[in-house]
Short mmCIF file of C-alpha atoms and ligand atoms in Angstrom, two decimals:
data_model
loop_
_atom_site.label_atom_id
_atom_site.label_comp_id
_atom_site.label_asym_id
_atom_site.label_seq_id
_atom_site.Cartn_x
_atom_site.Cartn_y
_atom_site.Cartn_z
CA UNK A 225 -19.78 4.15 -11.98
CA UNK A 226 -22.76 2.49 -10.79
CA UNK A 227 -23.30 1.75 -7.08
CA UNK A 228 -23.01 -1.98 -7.24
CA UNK A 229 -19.85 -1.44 -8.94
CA UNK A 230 -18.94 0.26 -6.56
CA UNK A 231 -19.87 -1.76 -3.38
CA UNK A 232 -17.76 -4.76 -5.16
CA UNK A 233 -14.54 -2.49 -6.03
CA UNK A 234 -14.60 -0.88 -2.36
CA UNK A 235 -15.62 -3.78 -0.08
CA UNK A 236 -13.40 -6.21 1.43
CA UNK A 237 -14.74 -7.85 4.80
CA UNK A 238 -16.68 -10.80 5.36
CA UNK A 239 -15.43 -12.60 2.37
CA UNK A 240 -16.62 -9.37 0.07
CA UNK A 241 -15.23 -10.70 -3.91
CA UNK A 242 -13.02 -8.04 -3.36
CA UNK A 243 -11.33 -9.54 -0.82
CA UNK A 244 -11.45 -12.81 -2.01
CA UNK A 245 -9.43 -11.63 -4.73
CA UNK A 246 -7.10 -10.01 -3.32
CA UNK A 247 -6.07 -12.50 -0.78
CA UNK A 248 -5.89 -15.23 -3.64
CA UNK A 249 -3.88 -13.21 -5.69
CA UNK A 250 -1.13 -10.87 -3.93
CA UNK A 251 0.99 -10.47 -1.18
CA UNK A 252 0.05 -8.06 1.84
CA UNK A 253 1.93 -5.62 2.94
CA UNK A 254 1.39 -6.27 6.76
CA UNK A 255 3.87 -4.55 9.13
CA UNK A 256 7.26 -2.49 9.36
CA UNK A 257 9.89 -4.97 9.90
CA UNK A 258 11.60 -2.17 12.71
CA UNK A 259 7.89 -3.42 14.75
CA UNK A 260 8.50 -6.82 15.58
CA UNK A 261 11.66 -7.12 17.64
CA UNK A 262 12.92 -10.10 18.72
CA UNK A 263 11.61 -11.99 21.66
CA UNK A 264 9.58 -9.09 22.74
CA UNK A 265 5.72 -8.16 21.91
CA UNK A 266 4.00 -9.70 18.78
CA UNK A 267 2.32 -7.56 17.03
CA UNK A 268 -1.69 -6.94 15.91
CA UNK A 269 -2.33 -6.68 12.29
CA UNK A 270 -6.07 -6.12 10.44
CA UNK A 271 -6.46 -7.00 7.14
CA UNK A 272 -9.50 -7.67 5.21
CA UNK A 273 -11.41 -7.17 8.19
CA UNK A 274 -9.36 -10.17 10.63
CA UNK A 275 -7.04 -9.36 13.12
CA UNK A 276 -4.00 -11.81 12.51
CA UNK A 277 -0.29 -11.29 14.89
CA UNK A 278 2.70 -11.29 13.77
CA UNK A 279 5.96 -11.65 15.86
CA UNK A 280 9.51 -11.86 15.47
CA UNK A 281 11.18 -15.32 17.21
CA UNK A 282 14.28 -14.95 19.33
CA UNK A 283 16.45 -16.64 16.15
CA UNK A 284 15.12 -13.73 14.13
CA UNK A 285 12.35 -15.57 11.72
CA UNK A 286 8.37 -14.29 12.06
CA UNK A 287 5.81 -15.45 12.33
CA UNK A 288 2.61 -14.54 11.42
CA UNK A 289 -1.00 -16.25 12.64
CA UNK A 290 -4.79 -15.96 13.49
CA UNK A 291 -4.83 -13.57 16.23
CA UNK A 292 -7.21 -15.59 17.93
CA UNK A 293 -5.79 -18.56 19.93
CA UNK A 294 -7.53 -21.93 18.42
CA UNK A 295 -8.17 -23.25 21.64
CA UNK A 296 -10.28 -20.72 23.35
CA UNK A 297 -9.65 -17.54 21.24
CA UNK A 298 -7.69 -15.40 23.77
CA UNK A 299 -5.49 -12.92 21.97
CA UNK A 300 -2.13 -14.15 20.81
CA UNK A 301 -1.07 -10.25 21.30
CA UNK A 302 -1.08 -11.19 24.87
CA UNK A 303 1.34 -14.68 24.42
CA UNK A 304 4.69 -15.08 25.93
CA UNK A 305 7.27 -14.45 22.90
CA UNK A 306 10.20 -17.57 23.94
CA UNK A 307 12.05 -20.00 22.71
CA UNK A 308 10.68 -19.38 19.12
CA UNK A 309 7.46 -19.58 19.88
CA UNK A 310 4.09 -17.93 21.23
CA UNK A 311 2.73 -19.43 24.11
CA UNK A 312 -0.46 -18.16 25.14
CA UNK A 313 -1.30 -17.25 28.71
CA UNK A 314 -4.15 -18.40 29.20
CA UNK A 315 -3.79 -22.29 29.10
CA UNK A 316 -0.29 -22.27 28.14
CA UNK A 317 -0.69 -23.83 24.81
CA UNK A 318 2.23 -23.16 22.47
CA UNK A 319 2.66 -22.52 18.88
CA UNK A 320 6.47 -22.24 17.35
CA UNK A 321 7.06 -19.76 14.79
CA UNK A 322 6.35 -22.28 11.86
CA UNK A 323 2.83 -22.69 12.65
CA UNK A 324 3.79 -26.17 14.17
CA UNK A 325 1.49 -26.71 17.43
CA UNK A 326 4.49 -27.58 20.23
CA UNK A 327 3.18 -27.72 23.42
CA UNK A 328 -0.82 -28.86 25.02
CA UNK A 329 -0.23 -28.52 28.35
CA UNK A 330 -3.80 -29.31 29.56
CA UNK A 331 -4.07 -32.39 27.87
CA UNK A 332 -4.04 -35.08 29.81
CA UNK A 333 -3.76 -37.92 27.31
CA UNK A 334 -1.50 -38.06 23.89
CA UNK A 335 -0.93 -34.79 23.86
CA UNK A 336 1.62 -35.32 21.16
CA UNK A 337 -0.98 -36.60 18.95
CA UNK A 338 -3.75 -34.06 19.96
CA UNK A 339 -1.22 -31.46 18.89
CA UNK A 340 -1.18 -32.22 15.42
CA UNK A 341 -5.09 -31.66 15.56
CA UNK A 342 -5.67 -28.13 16.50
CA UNK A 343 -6.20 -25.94 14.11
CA UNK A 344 -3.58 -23.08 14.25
CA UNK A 345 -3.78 -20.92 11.00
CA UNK A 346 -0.37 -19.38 10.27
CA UNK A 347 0.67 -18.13 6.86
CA UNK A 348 3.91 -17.56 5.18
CA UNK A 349 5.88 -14.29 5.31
CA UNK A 350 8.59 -12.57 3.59
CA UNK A 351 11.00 -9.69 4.73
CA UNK A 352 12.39 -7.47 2.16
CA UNK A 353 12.74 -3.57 1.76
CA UNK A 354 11.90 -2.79 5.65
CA UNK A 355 8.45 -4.71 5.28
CA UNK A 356 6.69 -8.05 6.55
CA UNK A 357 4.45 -9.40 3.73
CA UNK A 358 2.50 -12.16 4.32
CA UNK A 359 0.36 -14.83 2.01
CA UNK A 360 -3.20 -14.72 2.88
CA UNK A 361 -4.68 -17.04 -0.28
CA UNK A 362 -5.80 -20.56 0.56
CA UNK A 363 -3.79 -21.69 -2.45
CA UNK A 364 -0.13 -21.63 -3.42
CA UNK A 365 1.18 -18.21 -3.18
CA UNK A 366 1.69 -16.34 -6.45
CA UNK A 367 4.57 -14.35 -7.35
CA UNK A 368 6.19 -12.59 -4.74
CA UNK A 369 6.04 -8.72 -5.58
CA UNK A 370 9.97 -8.11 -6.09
CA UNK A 371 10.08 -4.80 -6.76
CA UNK A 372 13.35 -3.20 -7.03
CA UNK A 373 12.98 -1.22 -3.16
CA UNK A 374 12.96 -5.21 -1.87
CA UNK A 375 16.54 -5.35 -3.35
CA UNK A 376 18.32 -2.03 -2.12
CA UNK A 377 20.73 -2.15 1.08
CA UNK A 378 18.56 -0.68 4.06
CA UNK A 379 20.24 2.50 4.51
CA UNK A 380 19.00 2.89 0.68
CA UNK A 381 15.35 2.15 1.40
CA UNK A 382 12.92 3.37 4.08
CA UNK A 383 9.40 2.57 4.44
CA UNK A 384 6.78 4.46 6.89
CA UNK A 385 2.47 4.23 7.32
CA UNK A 386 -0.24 5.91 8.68
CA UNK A 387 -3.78 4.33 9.37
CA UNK A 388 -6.74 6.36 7.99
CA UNK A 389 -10.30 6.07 8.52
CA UNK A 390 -11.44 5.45 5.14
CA UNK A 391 -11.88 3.22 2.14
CA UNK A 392 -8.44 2.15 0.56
CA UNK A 393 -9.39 2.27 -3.09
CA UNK A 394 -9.96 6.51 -2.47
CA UNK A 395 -6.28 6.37 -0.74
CA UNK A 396 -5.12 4.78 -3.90
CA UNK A 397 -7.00 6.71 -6.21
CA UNK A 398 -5.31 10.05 -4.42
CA UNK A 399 -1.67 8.11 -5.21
CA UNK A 400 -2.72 8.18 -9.15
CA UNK A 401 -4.37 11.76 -9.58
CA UNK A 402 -1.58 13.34 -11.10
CA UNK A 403 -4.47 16.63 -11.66
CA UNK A 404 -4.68 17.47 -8.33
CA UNK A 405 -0.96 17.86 -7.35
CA UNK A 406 -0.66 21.70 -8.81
CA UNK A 407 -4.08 22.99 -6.94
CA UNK A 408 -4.23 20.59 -3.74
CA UNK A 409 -0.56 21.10 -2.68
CA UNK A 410 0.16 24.41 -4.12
CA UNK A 411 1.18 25.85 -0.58
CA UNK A 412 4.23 22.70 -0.43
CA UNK A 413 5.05 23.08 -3.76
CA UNK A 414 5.57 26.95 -4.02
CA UNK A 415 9.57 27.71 -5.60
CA UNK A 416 9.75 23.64 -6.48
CA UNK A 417 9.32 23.65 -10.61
CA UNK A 418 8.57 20.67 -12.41
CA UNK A 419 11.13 21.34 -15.15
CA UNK A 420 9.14 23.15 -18.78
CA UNK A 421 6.17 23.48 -16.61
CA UNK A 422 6.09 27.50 -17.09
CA UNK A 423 6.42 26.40 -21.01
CA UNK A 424 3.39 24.13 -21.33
CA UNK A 425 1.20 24.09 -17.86
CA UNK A 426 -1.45 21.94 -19.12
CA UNK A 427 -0.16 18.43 -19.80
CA UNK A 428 -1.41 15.85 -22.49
CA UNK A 429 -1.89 12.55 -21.10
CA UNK A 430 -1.32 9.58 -22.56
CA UNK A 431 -1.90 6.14 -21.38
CA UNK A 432 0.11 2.62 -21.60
CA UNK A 433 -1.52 -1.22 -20.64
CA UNK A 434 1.44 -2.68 -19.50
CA UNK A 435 1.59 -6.23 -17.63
CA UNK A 436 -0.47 -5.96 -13.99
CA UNK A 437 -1.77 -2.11 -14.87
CA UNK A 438 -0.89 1.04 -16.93
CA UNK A 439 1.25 3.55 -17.37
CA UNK A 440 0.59 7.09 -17.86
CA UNK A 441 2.83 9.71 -19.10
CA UNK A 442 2.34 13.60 -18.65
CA UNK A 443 3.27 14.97 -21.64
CA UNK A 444 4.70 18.92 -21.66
CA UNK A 445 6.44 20.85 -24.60
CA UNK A 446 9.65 21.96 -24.23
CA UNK A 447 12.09 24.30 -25.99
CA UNK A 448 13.94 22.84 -28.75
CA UNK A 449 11.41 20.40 -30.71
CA UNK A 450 11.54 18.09 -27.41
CA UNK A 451 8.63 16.75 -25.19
CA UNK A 452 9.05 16.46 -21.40
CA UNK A 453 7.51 13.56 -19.98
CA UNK A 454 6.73 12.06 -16.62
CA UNK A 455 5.70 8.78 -16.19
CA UNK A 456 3.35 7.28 -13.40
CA UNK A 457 2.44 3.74 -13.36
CA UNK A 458 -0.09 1.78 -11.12
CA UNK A 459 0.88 -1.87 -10.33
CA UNK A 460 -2.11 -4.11 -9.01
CA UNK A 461 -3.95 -4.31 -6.74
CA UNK A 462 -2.75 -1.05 -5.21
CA UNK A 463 1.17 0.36 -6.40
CA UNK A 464 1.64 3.41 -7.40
CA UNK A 465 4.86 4.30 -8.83
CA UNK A 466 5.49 8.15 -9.04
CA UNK A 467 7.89 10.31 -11.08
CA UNK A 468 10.38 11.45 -8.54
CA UNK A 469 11.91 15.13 -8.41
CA UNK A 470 15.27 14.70 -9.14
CA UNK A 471 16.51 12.82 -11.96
CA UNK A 472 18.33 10.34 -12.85
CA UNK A 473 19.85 8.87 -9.89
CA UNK A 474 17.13 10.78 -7.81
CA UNK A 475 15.29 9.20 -4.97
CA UNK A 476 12.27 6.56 -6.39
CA UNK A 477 9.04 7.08 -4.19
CA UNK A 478 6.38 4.08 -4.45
CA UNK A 479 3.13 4.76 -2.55
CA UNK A 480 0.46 2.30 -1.59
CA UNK A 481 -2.39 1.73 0.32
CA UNK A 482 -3.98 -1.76 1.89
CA UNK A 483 -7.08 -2.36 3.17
CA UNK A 484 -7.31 -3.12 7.01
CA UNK A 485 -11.20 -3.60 6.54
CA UNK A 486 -13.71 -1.58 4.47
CA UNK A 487 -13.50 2.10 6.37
CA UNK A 488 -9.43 1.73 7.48
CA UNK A 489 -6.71 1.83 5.61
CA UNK A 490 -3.04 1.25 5.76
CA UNK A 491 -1.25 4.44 3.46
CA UNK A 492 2.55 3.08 2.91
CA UNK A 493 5.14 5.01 1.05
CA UNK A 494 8.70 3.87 0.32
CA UNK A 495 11.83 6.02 -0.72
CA UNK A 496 14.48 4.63 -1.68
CA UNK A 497 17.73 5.46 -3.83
CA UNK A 498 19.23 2.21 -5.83
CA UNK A 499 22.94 4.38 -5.79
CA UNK A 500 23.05 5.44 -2.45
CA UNK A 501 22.11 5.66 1.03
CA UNK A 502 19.15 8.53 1.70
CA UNK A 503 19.84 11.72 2.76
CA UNK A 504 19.69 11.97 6.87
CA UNK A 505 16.13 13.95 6.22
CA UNK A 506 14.53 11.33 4.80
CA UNK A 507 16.04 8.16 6.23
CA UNK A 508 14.29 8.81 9.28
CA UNK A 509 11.82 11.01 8.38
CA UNK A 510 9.30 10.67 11.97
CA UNK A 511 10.12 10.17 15.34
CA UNK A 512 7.40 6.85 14.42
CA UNK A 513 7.55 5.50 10.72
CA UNK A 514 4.29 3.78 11.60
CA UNK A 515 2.30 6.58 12.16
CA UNK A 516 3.40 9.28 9.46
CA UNK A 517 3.10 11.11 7.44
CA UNK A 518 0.50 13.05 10.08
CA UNK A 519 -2.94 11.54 9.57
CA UNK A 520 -5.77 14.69 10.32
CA UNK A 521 -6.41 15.44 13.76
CA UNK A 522 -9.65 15.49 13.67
CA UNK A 523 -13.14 13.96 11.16
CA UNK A 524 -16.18 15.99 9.73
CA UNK A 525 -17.04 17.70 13.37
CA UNK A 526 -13.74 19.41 13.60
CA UNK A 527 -13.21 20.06 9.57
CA UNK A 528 -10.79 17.11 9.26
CA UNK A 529 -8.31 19.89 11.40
CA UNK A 530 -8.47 22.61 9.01
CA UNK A 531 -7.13 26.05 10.00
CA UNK A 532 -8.79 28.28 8.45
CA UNK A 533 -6.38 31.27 10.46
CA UNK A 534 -3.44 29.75 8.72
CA UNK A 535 -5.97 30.30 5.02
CA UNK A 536 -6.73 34.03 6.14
CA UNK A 537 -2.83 34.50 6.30
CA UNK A 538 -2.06 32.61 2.90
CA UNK A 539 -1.88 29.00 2.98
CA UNK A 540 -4.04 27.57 0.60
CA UNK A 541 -5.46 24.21 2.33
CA UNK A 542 -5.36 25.27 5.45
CA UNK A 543 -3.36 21.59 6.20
CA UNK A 544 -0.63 22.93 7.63
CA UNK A 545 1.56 19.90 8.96
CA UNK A 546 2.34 18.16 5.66
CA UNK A 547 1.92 17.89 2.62
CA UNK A 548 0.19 13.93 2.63
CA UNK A 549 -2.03 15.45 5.38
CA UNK A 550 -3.88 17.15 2.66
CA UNK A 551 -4.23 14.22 0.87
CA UNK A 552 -5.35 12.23 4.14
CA UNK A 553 -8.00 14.72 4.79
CA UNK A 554 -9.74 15.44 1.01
CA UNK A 555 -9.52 11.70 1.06
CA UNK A 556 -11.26 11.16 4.24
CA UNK A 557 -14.30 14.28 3.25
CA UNK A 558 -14.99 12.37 0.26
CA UNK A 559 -16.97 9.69 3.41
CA UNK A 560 -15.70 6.73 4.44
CA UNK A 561 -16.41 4.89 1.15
CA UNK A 562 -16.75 7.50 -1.61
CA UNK A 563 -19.85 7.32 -3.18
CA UNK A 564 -18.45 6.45 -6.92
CA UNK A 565 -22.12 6.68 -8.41
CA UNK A 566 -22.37 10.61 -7.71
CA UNK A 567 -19.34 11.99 -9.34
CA UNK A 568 -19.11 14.15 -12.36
CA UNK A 569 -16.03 13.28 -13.71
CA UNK A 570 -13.67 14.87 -16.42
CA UNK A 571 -10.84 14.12 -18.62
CA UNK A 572 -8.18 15.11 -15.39
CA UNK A 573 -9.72 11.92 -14.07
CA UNK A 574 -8.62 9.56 -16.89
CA UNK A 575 -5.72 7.68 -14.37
CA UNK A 576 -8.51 6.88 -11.81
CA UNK A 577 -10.81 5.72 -14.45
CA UNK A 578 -7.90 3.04 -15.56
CA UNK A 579 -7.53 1.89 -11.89
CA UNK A 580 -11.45 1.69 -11.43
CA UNK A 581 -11.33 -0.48 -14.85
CA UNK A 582 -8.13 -2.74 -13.81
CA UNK A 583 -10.26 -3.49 -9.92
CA UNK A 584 -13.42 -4.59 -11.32
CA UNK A 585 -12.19 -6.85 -14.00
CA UNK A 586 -9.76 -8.55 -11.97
CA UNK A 587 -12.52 -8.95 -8.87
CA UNK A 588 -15.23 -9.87 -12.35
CA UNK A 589 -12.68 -12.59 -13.24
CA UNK A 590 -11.87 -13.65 -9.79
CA UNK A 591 -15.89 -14.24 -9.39
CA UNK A 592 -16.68 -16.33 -12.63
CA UNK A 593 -13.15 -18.85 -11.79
CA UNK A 594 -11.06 -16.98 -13.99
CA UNK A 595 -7.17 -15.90 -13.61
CA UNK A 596 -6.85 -12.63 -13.77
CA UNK A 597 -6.07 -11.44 -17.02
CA UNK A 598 -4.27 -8.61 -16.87
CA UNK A 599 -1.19 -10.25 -14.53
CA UNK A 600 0.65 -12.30 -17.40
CA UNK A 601 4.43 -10.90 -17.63
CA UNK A 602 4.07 -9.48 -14.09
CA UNK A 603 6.12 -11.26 -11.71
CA UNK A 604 8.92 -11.18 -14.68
CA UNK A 605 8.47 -7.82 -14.72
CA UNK A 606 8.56 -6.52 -10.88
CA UNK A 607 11.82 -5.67 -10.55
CA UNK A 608 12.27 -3.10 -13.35
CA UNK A 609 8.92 -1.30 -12.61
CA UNK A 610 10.06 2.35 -12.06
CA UNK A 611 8.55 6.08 -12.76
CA UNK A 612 10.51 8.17 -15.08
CA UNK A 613 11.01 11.17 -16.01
CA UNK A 614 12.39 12.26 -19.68
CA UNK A 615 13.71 14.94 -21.82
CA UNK A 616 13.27 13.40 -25.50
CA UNK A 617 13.00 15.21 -29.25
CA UNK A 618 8.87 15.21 -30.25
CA UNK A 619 9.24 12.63 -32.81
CA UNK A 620 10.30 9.97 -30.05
CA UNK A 621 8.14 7.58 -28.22
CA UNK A 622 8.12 7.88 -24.92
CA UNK A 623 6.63 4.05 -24.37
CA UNK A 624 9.82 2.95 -26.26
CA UNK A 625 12.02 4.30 -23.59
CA UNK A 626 10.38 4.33 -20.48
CA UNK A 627 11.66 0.49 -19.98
CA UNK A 628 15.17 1.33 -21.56
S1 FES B 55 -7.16 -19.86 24.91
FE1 FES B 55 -5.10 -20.06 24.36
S2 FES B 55 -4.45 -21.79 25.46
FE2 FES B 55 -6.52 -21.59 25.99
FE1 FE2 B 56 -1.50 14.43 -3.21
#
């Protein structure tokens, strides 16, 4: 890919087309709803390269503003959290949890009327499947992303991030390279099988357009005249939709990652189980769901926390607290924002080539006025987006059934 192509898929700060186009388009994923309690702290959130706040009122609702107070830009992280409202401690000037601007009290004249005047940006939020999302976009919000996780009960859905200190569209490139599972994670996934693997252990991949991204499908033979087939599909700007182990009422995993500016990164995964609640090990999974799995202990001057010990006695990474760790850290060694313009890629790279293709057109289209082309059928759509895995005779298409 060429370097400005890559500058424009990978940057999001300071107005970036990137970002433009994502705020303007999609709903952010912005902070574990189990963060914001009632009455008590409010919350700092970067996104796009601004700090915003969110809080949770005393009656329950959030809000969500400019972290920066519009009178004299103290930190709204500091404000008193009461009677559904922020008021900020420095000049006492207080915002309710609608945005509306309730209280001046330095004002000496019509303060009613000066408080209609001051500029408090606040932006609407949603709660659904453990998350806050908010609406960045100057214009009306589009589609809310109603995936099938916003619908479960919560003891059937959990959600947990980590912060990394790199460019999102690598974390979300990691989420979609299905060729790197077998060799990267070998040590985690010694004695689990992916079912016909030991029949056919080099896949054909095949690829689906499908509304707002693609699906791909790993394609192994199995005994009988039947394919095996798992099924990954990428959602924009950033969903990832993985085949889960255990089939058919299984847990569903969906992985994503959004960008807090252009070297940070917010890595969220979400399990979740549409016929039951989760088993005890993974509905509470970390003693902190907002910092897990464990991000590397360390950058380049400490080998991103390899141990090479635990590689002399046999494990192969040398990433020995979890399995995501060893995506965190080959993530992070590719730099901060991987240079796409060196790479030498091959055909094992065909599902990051698809999501390279679906970021620049849309951010293309977003620059020359355009709606983004690839989004019509998407919001009708949400809600039955799943992985799969299948079992089907080799004359059947697995693109017919995927959605059945
Ligand atoms: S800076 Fe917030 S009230 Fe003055
Ligand atoms: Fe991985």
């Amino acid at each position: 890919m060429k370097a400005e192509e890559n500058e424009l898929i990978t940057r999001v700060e300071y107005g970036a087309p990137m970002g433009q186009m994502l705020r303007e388009n999609f709903w952010f994923p912005a902070a574990l709803s189990i963060k914001i309690l009632p009455g008590k702290s409010p919350l700092r959130v970067r996104l796009l390269g601004e700090q915003f706040v969110a809080f949770r009122a005393s009656d329950g609702r959030v809000g969500f503003f400019d972290e920066n107070c519009p009178h004299r830009r103290a930190s709204l992280a500091l404000a008193r959290n009461e009677d559904n409202a922020l008021r900020c401690i420095f000049h006492g000037w207080k915002y309710g949890v609608d945005g509306t601007v309730l209280e001046v009290p330095t004002q000496p004249h019509n303060a009613a009327e000066f408080c209609k005047r001051v500029p408090l940006q606040h932006y609407p939020v949603r709660e659904a499947g453990g998350i806050i999302w908010v609406w960045l976009g100057k214009g009306p919000a589009k589609a809310f992303p109603d995936f099938e996780f916003n619908h479960v009960p919560e003891d059937q859905v959990y959600a947990i991030h980590q912060q990394l200190p790199y460019n999102w569209v690598q974390d979300v490139e990691g989420g979609l390279d299905s060729a790197h599972v077998a060799i990267l994670h070998s040590h985690w996934l010694k004695g689990i099988d992916i079912p016909y693997a030991s029949f056919d252990t080099a896949p054909t991949y095949e690829f689906q357009s499908v509304a707002g991204g693609y699906r791909y499908a790993a394609i192994r033979n199995a005994p009988d005249e039947k394919s095996y087939i798992r099924v990954n599909q990428f959602v924009m700007p950033w969903y990832a939709f993985i085949c889960p182990e255990e089939m058919p009422d299984g847990d569903r995993l969906v992985i994503f990652s959004t960008p807090n500016d252009d070297l940070h990164t917010t890595h969220w995964m979400i399990r979740y189980n549409r016929h039951r609640p989760l088993k005890p090990s993974y509905a509470n999974p970390a003693p902190d769901r907002g910092d897990y799995p464990p991000a590397p202990t360390s950058g380049p001057e400490g080998h991103w926390g390899q141990d090479r010990d635990a590689m002399e006695a046999g494990h192969f990474s040398g990433f020995t607290r979890h399995l995501n760790t060893e995506d965190f850290a080959v993530a992070w060694s590719q730099g901060r924002i991987a240079d796409r313009s060196r790479e030498f890629l091959n055909e094992g790279d065909l599902a990051v080539v698809w999501l390279r293709r679906h970021l620049l057109t849309a951010v293309k289209e977003h620059m020359n006025g355009e709606q983004l082309s690839g989004m019509k059928g998407l919001a009708e759509s949400y809600r039955a987006i799943k992985a799969d895995a299948l079992l089907i005779p080799k004359m059947n298409d697995w693109k017919a059934l995927v959605l059945a």
